C-alpha cells in the first residue's frame, strides 16, 4: 500500500512537470538545451525528495523501545505491545495505552508476523497477562484495561505465618523481604534462594540446601540461607529480577544484593567456600553432600517408575471391568508420577541424609504395593478366563 502511494505521488509530480513544460512550449518560449536539462533535473530532484519524504513519514519509527532478551531478563513491571510490523500500528492507541499506565511501568514493543491488530502482554514478577486484541480507541475497552492494569501491578505476597518451619531455611515473602533480608543482612550475611515449586533443579536441591543451612547453624557460622518463592511472590525492592531458578542472591548490608551465577551443586559449594569462612571438615562435609545429589535423582526416578507401574496395573483392572475406560500412555503415567512426587517432596522439611533414607523406604513400599496390585490383576484374569470356560 505504501509503495502504491509513493508511485502515485511520483507519477503526479512528473505529470505536473510535463504540463509546465508543455505550457512553456505553447506560448512560444521553448527553452534551449541547457535550460531544458536544468528543468528536467529540478523536476527529478523534487520528485525524489518528495517521494523520500513521503516514505519517511510512513516509515516513522515506533515511539517505543524494542524489548530484547537482556532487558526482559533484568527488568520488572513491563508492558509489551505486540505488532505485526513497524508500519501496522496506531499512534493514537499507543498514546492511549501510555495514558493509563502507572509511572513506574516500562513500555516496550516487539514484532510478530502472525499478529493481527495490537496485542499487549503485562509482566510483573513471574506473572503475565495477555490481551490478544485491544481496541483502546473504544472508551469502554480503555476503562476496563485501565482497571485491569492497576489490579495486575498490585504486588503479590504470601502470608508469612503459613509457611515457616524452624527446621529449614526461613521463607521470606514480598512483604517481609525488607525486614527479614535487607535489614537483617546489616547484622549478619544472608543468602537468598529464589525458587519455583515446579522447577526440577530447585526440587532436586531442596534437601541439600536444608543440610547446608543446618550445618551453618551447627557450626556457628554467621551466614544464613533463606528462601523466596517467586511463583507466589513478586520481586521485592532490592531483589534482582531473574527469569531462571534456582538463583542465589547474597546480602551483606548491600540493599541490592549480589546475584550469583553459580547454581549447580558443585559450583554452589565452591562459591560458598569463597564467601564465608569454613574449616576443612565443613568443606569436606558439604562436598560429600553435593556428591550425593545424583543418588537422590536416581532414587526419585526409581520411585516414580514403581508408582507409574502401579497406576498402569490399576488402569488394567479398571479396563477389565469397563471397555469404555481409556488407558493412559506409559509416558503420561510416568510424567504424572513425577509431578505428584515433586509436589509432595517440595512440602517436606527433611535434609539430604534423611531424604535419601525416606526415598529408600518409599521405594520398598511402592514395590510391595505394585506386587499386591499385580496379584489382584492376576486373580482378575483367572476369574475372567474361568467365566469363559463355564
CSV table of C-alpha atoms in Angstrom, one decimal:
chain,number,residue,atom,x,y,z
A,1,UNK,CA,0.0,0.0,0.0
A,2,UNK,CA,2.8,2.4,0.9
A,3,UNK,CA,4.6,1.6,-2.3
A,4,UNK,CA,1.5,2.3,-4.4
A,5,UNK,CA,1.0,5.6,-2.7
A,6,UNK,CA,4.6,6.5,-3.4
A,7,UNK,CA,4.4,5.6,-7.1
A,8,UNK,CA,1.2,7.6,-7.3
A,9,UNK,CA,2.9,10.6,-5.8
A,10,UNK,CA,5.8,10.2,-8.1
A,11,UNK,CA,3.5,10.0,-11.2
A,12,UNK,CA,1.6,13.1,-10.2
A,13,UNK,CA,4.8,15.1,-9.7
A,14,UNK,CA,6.1,14.0,-13.2
A,15,UNK,CA,2.8,14.9,-14.8
A,16,UNK,CA,2.8,18.4,-13.2
A,17,UNK,CA,6.4,19.0,-14.5
A,18,UNK,CA,5.4,17.8,-18.0
A,19,UNK,CA,2.4,20.1,-18.0
A,20,UNK,CA,4.6,23.0,-17.0
A,21,UNK,CA,7.0,22.2,-19.8
A,22,UNK,CA,4.2,21.9,-22.4
A,23,UNK,CA,2.7,25.3,-21.3
A,24,UNK,CA,6.1,26.9,-21.8
A,25,UNK,CA,6.3,25.4,-25.3
A,26,UNK,CA,2.8,26.5,-26.2
A,27,UNK,CA,3.4,30.2,-25.6
A,28,UNK,CA,6.5,30.0,-27.8
A,29,UNK,CA,9.1,30.1,-25.1
A,30,UNK,CA,10.6,26.8,-25.9
A,31,UNK,CA,13.8,26.6,-23.8
A,32,UNK,CA,17.2,26.0,-25.2
A,33,UNK,CA,19.1,22.7,-24.4
A,34,UNK,CA,20.7,23.9,-21.2
A,35,UNK,CA,17.5,25.3,-19.8
A,36,UNK,CA,15.7,22.1,-20.7
A,37,UNK,CA,18.3,19.9,-18.9
A,38,UNK,CA,18.1,22.1,-15.8
A,39,UNK,CA,14.3,22.0,-15.9
A,40,UNK,CA,14.4,18.2,-16.0
A,41,UNK,CA,17.0,18.0,-13.2
A,42,UNK,CA,14.9,20.2,-10.9
A,43,UNK,CA,11.8,18.1,-11.7
A,44,UNK,CA,13.6,14.9,-10.9
A,45,UNK,CA,15.1,16.2,-7.7
A,46,UNK,CA,11.8,17.4,-6.5
A,47,UNK,CA,10.2,14.1,-7.3
A,48,UNK,CA,12.9,12.1,-5.4
A,49,UNK,CA,12.9,14.3,-2.3
A,50,UNK,CA,9.1,14.4,-2.3
A,51,UNK,CA,9.0,10.6,-2.5
A,52,UNK,CA,11.5,10.0,0.2
A,53,UNK,CA,9.7,12.5,2.4
A,54,UNK,CA,6.5,10.6,1.9
A,55,UNK,CA,8.2,7.3,2.6
A,56,UNK,CA,9.9,8.7,5.7
A,57,UNK,CA,6.6,9.9,7.0
A,58,UNK,CA,5.0,6.4,6.6
A,59,UNK,CA,8.1,4.6,7.9
A,60,UNK,CA,8.4,6.8,11.0
A,61,UNK,CA,9.9,4.9,14.0
A,62,UNK,CA,7.6,3.4,16.5
A,63,UNK,CA,7.5,5.7,19.6
A,64,UNK,CA,8.6,2.9,21.9
A,65,UNK,CA,11.8,1.0,22.7
A,66,UNK,CA,12.2,-2.5,21.3
A,67,UNK,CA,12.4,-5.1,24.0
A,68,UNK,CA,15.4,-7.5,23.8
A,69,UNK,CA,16.3,-10.6,25.8
A,70,UNK,CA,18.7,-8.7,28.1
A,71,UNK,CA,16.1,-6.1,29.0
A,72,UNK,CA,13.4,-8.7,29.6
A,73,UNK,CA,15.8,-10.7,31.9
A,74,UNK,CA,16.7,-7.7,34.0
A,75,UNK,CA,13.6,-5.5,34.3
A,76,UNK,CA,10.3,-5.9,36.2
A,77,UNK,CA,7.0,-4.2,35.7
A,78,UNK,CA,6.8,-4.4,31.9
A,79,UNK,CA,4.1,-3.8,29.3
A,80,UNK,CA,5.0,-5.1,25.8
A,81,UNK,CA,3.0,-4.1,22.8
A,82,UNK,CA,3.0,-6.9,20.1
A,83,UNK,CA,2.7,-5.6,16.5
A,84,UNK,CA,2.6,-7.3,13.1
A,85,UNK,CA,5.3,-5.0,11.7
A,86,UNK,CA,6.8,-1.5,12.1
A,87,UNK,CA,4.1,0.1,9.9
A,88,UNK,CA,0.9,-1.6,11.2
A,89,UNK,CA,0.2,0.3,14.4
A,90,UNK,CA,-2.0,3.1,15.6
A,91,UNK,CA,-0.1,6.0,17.2
A,92,UNK,CA,-3.3,7.1,18.9
A,93,UNK,CA,-3.8,3.6,20.5
A,94,UNK,CA,-0.2,3.7,21.8
A,95,UNK,CA,-0.7,7.2,23.3
A,96,UNK,CA,-3.9,6.0,25.0
A,97,UNK,CA,-2.1,2.9,26.3
A,98,UNK,CA,0.6,5.2,27.8
A,99,UNK,CA,-2.0,7.4,29.4
A,100,UNK,CA,-3.4,4.5,31.6
A,101,UNK,CA,0.0,3.0,32.7
A,102,UNK,CA,1.4,3.8,36.2
A,103,UNK,CA,4.5,5.9,36.1
A,104,UNK,CA,6.8,3.1,37.2
A,105,UNK,CA,5.8,0.8,34.4
A,106,UNK,CA,8.1,0.4,31.4
A,107,UNK,CA,6.5,0.2,27.9
A,108,UNK,CA,8.2,-1.7,25.0
A,109,UNK,CA,7.2,-3.2,21.7
A,110,UNK,CA,8.1,-6.4,19.8
A,111,UNK,CA,7.1,-7.8,16.4
A,112,UNK,CA,5.2,-10.9,15.5
A,113,UNK,CA,4.3,-11.5,11.8
A,114,UNK,CA,1.2,-13.6,12.5
A,115,UNK,CA,-0.2,-10.9,14.8
A,116,UNK,CA,-3.4,-9.0,13.7
A,117,UNK,CA,-4.2,-5.8,15.4
A,118,UNK,CA,-2.5,-4.7,18.6
A,119,UNK,CA,-1.8,-7.3,21.3
A,120,UNK,CA,-0.5,-6.5,24.8
A,121,UNK,CA,1.4,-8.5,27.4
A,122,UNK,CA,1.7,-7.4,31.0
A,123,UNK,CA,4.6,-8.7,33.2
A,124,UNK,CA,5.2,-8.4,36.9
A,125,UNK,CA,7.5,-10.9,38.7
A,126,UNK,CA,6.9,-14.3,37.2
A,127,UNK,CA,3.3,-13.4,36.4
A,128,UNK,CA,2.0,-12.4,33.0
A,129,UNK,CA,-1.3,-11.5,31.4
A,130,UNK,CA,-2.1,-11.5,27.7
A,131,UNK,CA,-4.6,-9.4,25.7
A,132,UNK,CA,-4.8,-10.9,22.2
A,133,UNK,CA,-6.6,-7.9,20.7
A,134,UNK,CA,-7.0,-4.5,22.2
A,135,UNK,CA,-9.0,-1.6,20.8
A,136,UNK,CA,-8.2,1.3,23.1
A,137,UNK,CA,-10.0,3.8,20.9
A,138,UNK,CA,-13.1,2.4,22.4
A,139,UNK,CA,-13.8,4.2,25.8
A,140,UNK,CA,-15.3,1.1,27.5
A,141,UNK,CA,-12.3,-1.1,26.5
A,142,UNK,CA,-9.9,1.6,27.6
A,143,UNK,CA,-11.5,1.9,31.0
A,144,UNK,CA,-11.6,-1.9,31.5
A,145,UNK,CA,-8.0,-2.2,30.5
A,146,UNK,CA,-7.0,0.6,32.9
A,147,UNK,CA,-8.7,-1.2,35.8
A,148,UNK,CA,-7.0,-4.4,34.9
A,149,UNK,CA,-3.6,-2.8,34.7
A,150,UNK,CA,-4.0,-1.2,38.2
A,151,UNK,CA,-5.1,-4.5,39.7
A,152,UNK,CA,-2.4,-6.6,37.9
A,153,UNK,CA,0.5,-4.5,39.0
A,154,UNK,CA,-0.5,-4.6,42.7
A,155,UNK,CA,2.3,-6.5,44.5
A,156,UNK,CA,1.6,-10.2,45.3
A,157,UNK,CA,2.8,-11.7,48.6
A,158,UNK,CA,2.4,-14.9,50.5
A,159,UNK,CA,1.1,-14.9,54.0
A,160,UNK,CA,4.2,-15.4,56.1
A,161,UNK,CA,2.5,-17.2,59.0
A,162,UNK,CA,1.5,-20.1,56.8
A,163,UNK,CA,4.9,-21.2,55.5
A,164,UNK,CA,7.7,-21.0,58.0
A,165,UNK,CA,9.3,-24.0,59.8
A,166,UNK,CA,12.2,-23.8,62.3
A,167,UNK,CA,13.9,-26.9,60.9
A,168,UNK,CA,14.6,-25.5,57.4
A,169,UNK,CA,15.8,-22.2,55.9
A,170,UNK,CA,13.5,-19.4,56.7
A,171,UNK,CA,10.9,-18.5,54.0
A,172,UNK,CA,10.6,-14.8,53.2
A,173,UNK,CA,7.9,-13.0,51.3
A,174,UNK,CA,7.4,-9.8,49.3
A,175,UNK,CA,6.1,-8.1,52.4
A,176,UNK,CA,8.7,-9.4,54.8
A,177,UNK,CA,11.7,-9.1,52.5
A,178,UNK,CA,12.9,-5.7,53.6
A,179,UNK,CA,12.9,-6.7,57.3
A,180,UNK,CA,14.0,-10.3,57.0
A,181,UNK,CA,16.7,-9.8,54.4
A,182,UNK,CA,17.8,-6.2,53.8
A,183,UNK,CA,17.8,-5.1,57.5
A,184,UNK,CA,19.0,-8.4,59.0
A,185,UNK,CA,21.9,-8.6,56.5
A,186,UNK,CA,23.3,-5.5,58.1
A,187,UNK,CA,24.0,-7.6,61.2
A,188,UNK,CA,24.9,-10.9,59.5
A,189,UNK,CA,25.2,-12.1,55.9
A,190,UNK,CA,22.2,-13.8,54.2
A,191,UNK,CA,22.0,-15.9,51.1
A,192,UNK,CA,18.5,-15.9,49.5
A,193,UNK,CA,17.5,-18.8,47.2
A,194,UNK,CA,14.9,-17.7,44.6
A,195,UNK,CA,12.9,-20.7,43.6
A,196,UNK,CA,9.8,-22.1,42.0
A,197,UNK,CA,7.8,-25.1,43.1
A,198,UNK,CA,7.7,-26.5,39.6
A,199,UNK,CA,11.4,-26.1,39.0
A,200,UNK,CA,13.1,-29.5,38.8
A,201,UNK,CA,16.5,-28.4,39.8
A,202,UNK,CA,15.0,-26.4,42.8
A,203,UNK,CA,13.3,-29.7,43.8
A,204,UNK,CA,16.5,-31.7,43.4
A,205,UNK,CA,18.5,-29.2,45.5
A,206,UNK,CA,15.9,-28.8,48.3
A,207,UNK,CA,17.2,-31.2,50.9
A,208,UNK,CA,20.8,-30.4,50.0
A,209,UNK,CA,20.2,-26.7,50.8
A,210,UNK,CA,18.4,-27.7,54.0
A,211,UNK,CA,21.5,-29.7,55.0
A,212,UNK,CA,23.9,-26.8,54.2
A,213,UNK,CA,21.8,-24.4,56.3
A,214,UNK,CA,21.6,-26.9,59.1
A,215,UNK,CA,25.4,-27.3,59.1
A,216,UNK,CA,25.9,-23.5,59.1
A,217,UNK,CA,23.8,-23.2,62.2
A,218,UNK,CA,25.5,-26.1,64.0
A,219,UNK,CA,29.0,-24.7,63.4
A,220,UNK,CA,28.0,-21.2,64.5
A,221,UNK,CA,28.7,-19.7,61.0
A,222,UNK,CA,27.1,-16.3,60.8
A,223,UNK,CA,25.7,-16.9,57.2
A,224,UNK,CA,22.1,-17.9,57.0
A,225,UNK,CA,20.1,-19.2,53.9
A,226,UNK,CA,16.6,-18.0,53.3
A,227,UNK,CA,14.1,-18.8,50.5
A,228,UNK,CA,11.8,-16.7,48.4
A,229,UNK,CA,9.2,-18.4,46.2
A,230,UNK,CA,9.0,-16.2,43.2
A,231,UNK,CA,6.0,-18.1,41.8
A,232,UNK,CA,3.9,-16.8,44.8
A,233,UNK,CA,5.7,-13.5,45.5
A,234,UNK,CA,6.6,-10.7,43.2
A,235,UNK,CA,10.2,-9.3,43.2
A,236,UNK,CA,10.6,-7.1,46.3
A,237,UNK,CA,12.6,-3.9,46.2
A,238,UNK,CA,16.3,-4.9,46.5
A,239,UNK,CA,15.8,-8.3,44.9
A,240,UNK,CA,17.2,-8.6,41.4
A,241,UNK,CA,15.0,-9.8,38.6
A,242,UNK,CA,15.6,-13.3,37.4
A,243,UNK,CA,13.7,-15.5,34.8
A,244,UNK,CA,15.6,-18.7,35.8
A,245,UNK,CA,15.6,-20.7,39.0
A,246,UNK,CA,17.2,-21.5,41.2
A,247,UNK,CA,19.1,-18.2,41.6
A,248,UNK,CA,21.1,-17.3,44.7
A,249,UNK,CA,21.5,-13.7,45.9
A,250,UNK,CA,24.0,-12.7,48.6
A,251,UNK,CA,23.3,-9.9,51.0
A,252,UNK,CA,25.8,-8.4,53.4
A,253,UNK,CA,24.3,-5.0,54.1
A,254,UNK,CA,24.1,-4.1,50.4
A,255,UNK,CA,20.4,-3.3,49.8
A,256,UNK,CA,20.5,-4.6,46.2
A,257,UNK,CA,22.4,-7.9,46.9
A,258,UNK,CA,24.8,-9.7,44.6
A,259,UNK,CA,23.4,-12.3,42.3
A,260,UNK,CA,25.4,-15.5,42.0
A,261,UNK,CA,26.0,-17.1,38.6
A,262,UNK,CA,26.5,-20.4,40.4
A,263,UNK,CA,23.6,-22.8,40.9
A,264,UNK,CA,24.9,-26.3,40.2
A,265,UNK,CA,25.7,-28.2,43.5
A,266,UNK,CA,29.5,-28.3,43.0
A,267,UNK,CA,29.7,-24.7,41.7
A,268,UNK,CA,27.4,-23.5,44.5
A,269,UNK,CA,29.7,-25.2,47.1
A,270,UNK,CA,32.9,-23.7,45.7
A,271,UNK,CA,31.2,-20.2,45.7
A,272,UNK,CA,30.1,-20.8,49.3
A,273,UNK,CA,33.6,-21.6,50.4
A,274,UNK,CA,34.9,-18.3,48.9
A,275,UNK,CA,32.1,-16.3,50.5
A,276,UNK,CA,32.2,-17.4,54.1
A,277,UNK,CA,34.9,-18.8,56.4
A,278,UNK,CA,34.8,-22.6,56.8
A,279,UNK,CA,37.2,-25.2,58.2
A,280,UNK,CA,38.3,-28.1,56.1
A,281,UNK,CA,35.9,-30.5,57.8
A,282,UNK,CA,33.0,-28.4,56.9
A,283,UNK,CA,34.1,-28.1,53.3
A,284,UNK,CA,34.6,-31.8,53.0
A,285,UNK,CA,31.1,-32.4,54.5
A,286,UNK,CA,29.4,-30.1,52.1
A,287,UNK,CA,31.3,-31.5,49.1
A,288,UNK,CA,30.2,-35.0,50.2
A,289,UNK,CA,26.6,-33.8,50.3
A,290,UNK,CA,26.9,-32.4,46.8
A,291,UNK,CA,28.1,-35.8,45.6
A,292,UNK,CA,25.0,-37.5,47.0
A,293,UNK,CA,22.6,-35.4,44.8
A,294,UNK,CA,22.9,-37.8,41.8
A,295,UNK,CA,21.8,-40.6,44.2
A,296,UNK,CA,18.7,-38.6,45.1
A,297,UNK,CA,18.0,-38.2,41.4
A,298,UNK,CA,18.3,-42.0,40.8
A,299,UNK,CA,16.2,-43.0,43.8
A,300,UNK,CA,13.5,-40.5,42.9
A,301,UNK,CA,13.3,-41.8,39.3
A,302,UNK,CA,13.0,-45.3,40.6
A,303,UNK,CA,10.2,-44.4,43.0
A,304,UNK,CA,8.4,-42.6,40.1
A,305,UNK,CA,8.7,-45.7,37.9
A,306,UNK,CA,7.3,-48.0,40.6
A,307,UNK,CA,4.4,-45.6,41.1
A,308,UNK,CA,3.6,-45.3,37.4
A,309,UNK,CA,3.7,-49.2,37.1
A,310,UNK,CA,1.2,-49.5,40.0
A,311,UNK,CA,-1.0,-46.9,38.3
A,312,UNK,CA,-0.7,-48.8,35.0
A,313,UNK,CA,-1.9,-52.1,36.6
A,314,UNK,CA,-4.7,-50.3,38.3
A,315,UNK,CA,-5.9,-49.0,35.0
A,316,UNK,CA,-5.8,-52.5,33.5
A,317,UNK,CA,-8.1,-53.7,36.3
A,318,UNK,CA,-10.5,-50.8,35.6
A,319,UNK,CA,-10.3,-51.7,31.9
A,320,UNK,CA,-11.2,-55.3,32.5
A,321,UNK,CA,-14.4,-54.0,34.3
A,322,UNK,CA,-15.3,-51.4,31.7
A,323,UNK,CA,-14.5,-51.5,28.0
A,324,UNK,CA,-15.1,-47.7,27.8
A,325,UNK,CA,-12.2,-47.0,30.2
A,326,UNK,CA,-9.3,-45.4,28.3
A,327,UNK,CA,-5.8,-46.4,29.2
A,328,UNK,CA,-3.1,-43.8,29.7
A,329,UNK,CA,0.2,-44.0,27.9
A,330,UNK,CA,3.3,-45.1,29.8
A,331,UNK,CA,4.8,-41.6,29.2
A,332,UNK,CA,1.7,-39.8,30.7
A,333,UNK,CA,1.7,-42.1,33.7
A,334,UNK,CA,5.4,-41.5,34.4
A,335,UNK,CA,5.1,-37.8,34.0
A,336,UNK,CA,2.1,-37.7,36.3
A,337,UNK,CA,4.0,-39.7,38.9
A,338,UNK,CA,7.0,-37.3,38.7
A,339,UNK,CA,4.6,-34.3,39.1
A,340,UNK,CA,2.8,-35.8,42.1
A,341,UNK,CA,6.0,-36.8,43.9
A,342,UNK,CA,7.6,-33.4,43.3
A,343,UNK,CA,4.5,-31.6,44.8
A,344,UNK,CA,4.8,-33.9,47.9
A,345,UNK,CA,8.6,-33.5,48.2
A,346,UNK,CA,8.6,-29.7,48.0
A,347,UNK,CA,6.5,-29.5,51.1
A,348,UNK,CA,8.9,-31.6,53.2
A,349,UNK,CA,11.5,-30.3,55.6
A,350,UNK,CA,14.0,-33.2,55.7
A,351,UNK,CA,17.7,-32.7,55.0
A,352,UNK,CA,19.6,-34.7,52.3
A,353,UNK,CA,20.6,-37.6,54.6
A,354,UNK,CA,17.1,-38.0,55.9
A,355,UNK,CA,15.6,-37.7,52.4
A,356,UNK,CA,17.8,-40.5,50.9
A,357,UNK,CA,16.6,-42.8,53.7
A,358,UNK,CA,13.0,-41.8,53.2
A,359,UNK,CA,13.2,-42.5,49.4
A,360,UNK,CA,14.6,-45.9,50.0
A,361,UNK,CA,11.8,-46.7,52.4
A,362,UNK,CA,9.2,-45.4,50.0
A,363,UNK,CA,10.7,-47.5,47.1
A,364,UNK,CA,10.3,-50.6,49.2
A,365,UNK,CA,6.7,-49.7,50.0
A,366,UNK,CA,6.0,-49.0,46.3
A,367,UNK,CA,7.5,-52.3,45.3
A,368,UNK,CA,5.2,-54.1,47.7
A,369,UNK,CA,2.2,-52.2,46.5
A,370,UNK,CA,3.0,-53.0,42.9
A,371,UNK,CA,3.3,-56.7,43.7
A,372,UNK,CA,0.0,-56.7,45.6
A,373,UNK,CA,-1.8,-55.0,42.6
A,374,UNK,CA,-0.1,-57.5,40.2
A,375,UNK,CA,-1.6,-60.3,42.3
A,376,UNK,CA,-5.1,-58.7,42.1
A,377,UNK,CA,-4.7,-58.3,38.4
A,378,UNK,CA,-3.7,-62.0,38.0
A,379,UNK,CA,-6.7,-63.1,40.1
A,380,UNK,CA,-8.9,-60.9,37.9
A,381,UNK,CA,-7.5,-62.6,34.7
A,382,UNK,CA,-8.0,-66.1,36.2
A,383,UNK,CA,-11.6,-65.2,37.1
A,384,UNK,CA,-12.3,-63.9,33.6
A,385,UNK,CA,-10.9,-67.0,32.0
A,386,UNK,CA,-12.9,-69.3,34.3
A,387,UNK,CA,-16.1,-67.5,33.4
A,388,UNK,CA,-15.3,-68.0,29.7
A,389,UNK,CA,-14.8,-71.8,30.2
A,390,UNK,CA,-18.0,-72.2,32.2
